[in-house]
Tab-separated table of C-alpha atoms in Angstrom:
chain	number	residue	atom	x	y	z
A	100	MET	CA	154.362	102.995	-107.358
A	101	ASP	CA	155.341	100.403	-109.513
A	102	LEU	CA	155.371	101.127	-113.426
A	103	ARG	CA	155.058	97.055	-113.525
A	104	MET	CA	152.191	97.002	-111.449
A	105	PHE	CA	150.862	100.764	-113.075
A	106	TYR	CA	150.484	98.768	-116.675
A	107	GLN	CA	149.229	95.321	-115.448
A	108	LYS	CA	146.966	97.737	-113.969
A	109	LEU	CA	146.327	99.671	-117.354
A	110	ARG	CA	146.164	96.037	-120.370
A	111	LYS	CA	143.632	95.741	-117.760
A	112	VAL	CA	141.400	98.373	-117.808
A	113	GLU	CA	141.889	98.448	-121.491
A	114	GLN	CA	140.397	94.834	-121.792
A	115	GLU	CA	137.491	95.802	-120.067
A	116	ILE	CA	136.801	98.564	-122.054
A	117	ALA	CA	134.858	97.218	-124.972
A	118	ASP	CA	134.425	100.410	-126.796
A	119	PRO	CA	137.059	102.084	-129.216
A	120	HIS	CA	135.687	105.703	-127.711
A	121	VAL	CA	133.869	105.862	-124.969
A	122	VAL	CA	133.254	108.734	-122.416
A	123	VAL	CA	134.996	109.024	-118.837
A	124	VAL	CA	134.051	111.696	-115.587
A	125	SER	CA	136.619	113.589	-114.685
A	126	ASN	CA	137.653	113.285	-110.947
A	127	GLU	CA	139.005	116.049	-108.936
A	128	THR	CA	142.541	116.186	-108.620
A	129	PRO	CA	144.631	117.490	-105.978
A	130	ASP	CA	146.204	119.699	-109.013
A	131	GLY	CA	143.375	121.572	-109.992
A	132	GLY	CA	141.418	118.700	-112.141
A	133	ARG	CA	137.241	119.372	-111.743
A	134	ALA	CA	135.612	116.901	-110.874
A	135	GLY	CA	131.832	116.004	-113.683
A	136	GLN	CA	133.459	117.099	-116.760
A	137	LYS	CA	132.664	114.662	-119.414
A	138	SER	CA	134.528	113.792	-122.362
A	139	GLU	CA	135.351	111.313	-125.087
A	140	VAL	CA	138.876	109.729	-125.265
A	141	SER	CA	140.245	106.667	-126.991
A	142	ARG	CA	140.287	103.099	-125.181
A	143	ASN	CA	143.776	103.688	-123.936
A	144	MET	CA	143.133	106.939	-122.532
A	145	ALA	CA	140.814	106.486	-121.053
A	146	ALA	CA	141.809	102.861	-119.357
A	147	LYS	CA	144.828	104.980	-118.018
A	148	LEU	CA	142.783	107.996	-116.218
A	149	VAL	CA	141.130	105.540	-114.630
A	150	VAL	CA	144.409	103.719	-113.180
A	151	GLU	CA	145.327	107.387	-112.366
A	152	GLY	CA	142.646	108.298	-110.782
A	153	LYS	CA	141.516	111.464	-112.795
A	154	ALA	CA	138.387	109.592	-114.054
A	155	ARG	CA	135.870	107.824	-114.689
A	156	LEU	CA	134.108	105.102	-116.710
A	157	ALA	CA	130.878	107.405	-117.693
A	158	SER	CA	127.936	105.100	-117.419
A	159	PRO	CA	125.815	104.339	-120.788
A	160	GLN	CA	123.660	106.830	-119.766
A	161	GLU	CA	126.030	109.550	-118.808
A	162	GLY	CA	127.432	108.499	-122.238
A	163	ALA	CA	124.106	108.943	-124.147
A	164	GLU	CA	123.623	112.342	-122.626
A	165	PHE	CA	126.874	113.324	-123.619
A	166	ARG	CA	126.882	112.318	-127.635
A	167	SER	CA	122.638	113.511	-127.571
A	168	VAL	CA	124.695	116.478	-126.565
A	169	ILE	CA	127.482	116.823	-128.427
A	170	GLU	CA	125.142	115.390	-131.679
A	171	GLN	CA	122.328	119.164	-130.382
A	172	GLY	CA	125.217	120.992	-131.091
A	173	ARG	CA	126.832	119.349	-134.043
A	174	GLN	CA	123.726	119.597	-135.957
A	175	GLU	CA	123.327	123.801	-134.933
A	176	ALA	CA	127.111	124.228	-135.889
A	177	GLU	CA	125.481	123.147	-139.241
A	178	GLN	CA	122.297	125.003	-138.929
A	179	ARG	CA	124.745	128.347	-138.581
A	180	ALA	CA	126.793	127.825	-141.291
A	181	LEU	CA	123.848	127.667	-144.357
A	182	ALA	CA	121.283	130.929	-142.815
A	183	GLN	CA	124.916	132.036	-143.600
A	184	LYS	CA	125.426	131.121	-146.598
A	185	ILE	CA	121.491	131.954	-147.577
A	186	GLN	CA	121.357	135.283	-149.927
A	187	VAL	CA	118.246	136.811	-150.048
A	188	ASN	CA	117.081	139.971	-152.864
A	189	VAL	CA	114.568	141.652	-152.758
A	190	VAL	CA	112.709	142.793	-155.283
A	191	SER	CA	109.896	145.506	-156.132
A	192	GLU	CA	106.383	143.964	-157.483
A	193	ALA	CA	106.959	146.677	-160.606
A	194	ASP	CA	111.117	144.617	-160.925
A	195	PHE	CA	109.026	141.139	-160.836
A	196	ARG	CA	106.614	141.756	-163.062
A	197	ILE	CA	109.877	143.096	-165.668
A	198	VAL	CA	110.908	139.479	-165.447
A	199	LYS	CA	107.967	137.615	-165.108
A	200	ALA	CA	106.073	139.617	-168.382
A	201	PRO	CA	107.428	138.148	-171.805
A	202	PRO	CA	110.066	139.819	-173.692
A	203	PRO	CA	108.857	142.601	-176.412
A	204	PRO	CA	109.474	141.448	-179.818
A	205	SER	CA	113.386	143.348	-181.238
A	206	ALA	CA	113.723	144.836	-183.859
A	207	ASP	CA	115.935	142.300	-184.863
A	208	ASN	CA	113.903	139.316	-184.570
A	209	LYS	CA	112.230	140.750	-187.896
A	210	PRO	CA	111.037	138.529	-190.793
A	211	VAL	CA	113.873	139.580	-193.367
A	212	ARG	CA	111.820	139.575	-197.328
A	213	ALA	CA	113.296	137.638	-200.696
A	214	ASP	CA	112.574	141.072	-201.720
A	215	LYS	CA	114.657	144.072	-199.679
A	216	LYS	CA	118.164	142.805	-199.586
């Protein structure tokens, strides 16, 4: 392949892509590439994959599906992380009453009479 033609195609495809990050769907390749794998890549990388025939640009519907799946995974990961941070203390009812009850007056809090020094 002529390098000049390759880079002309690369620039043309890159200019046609509007978003800085796009979703691409892989094509089956003779070197073991699996068809149907979705990835979000930069505009430059997407153009390169398309020109090389390793991937195609995803349709808007496919891109929205992929991004929603990624967002759900992110939210689930955040929830798991928050669940690991939660600490639970089990307190018996008797201990709870002790904590809730006002403290008994102590000997240190008695007023000192002026005549007994």
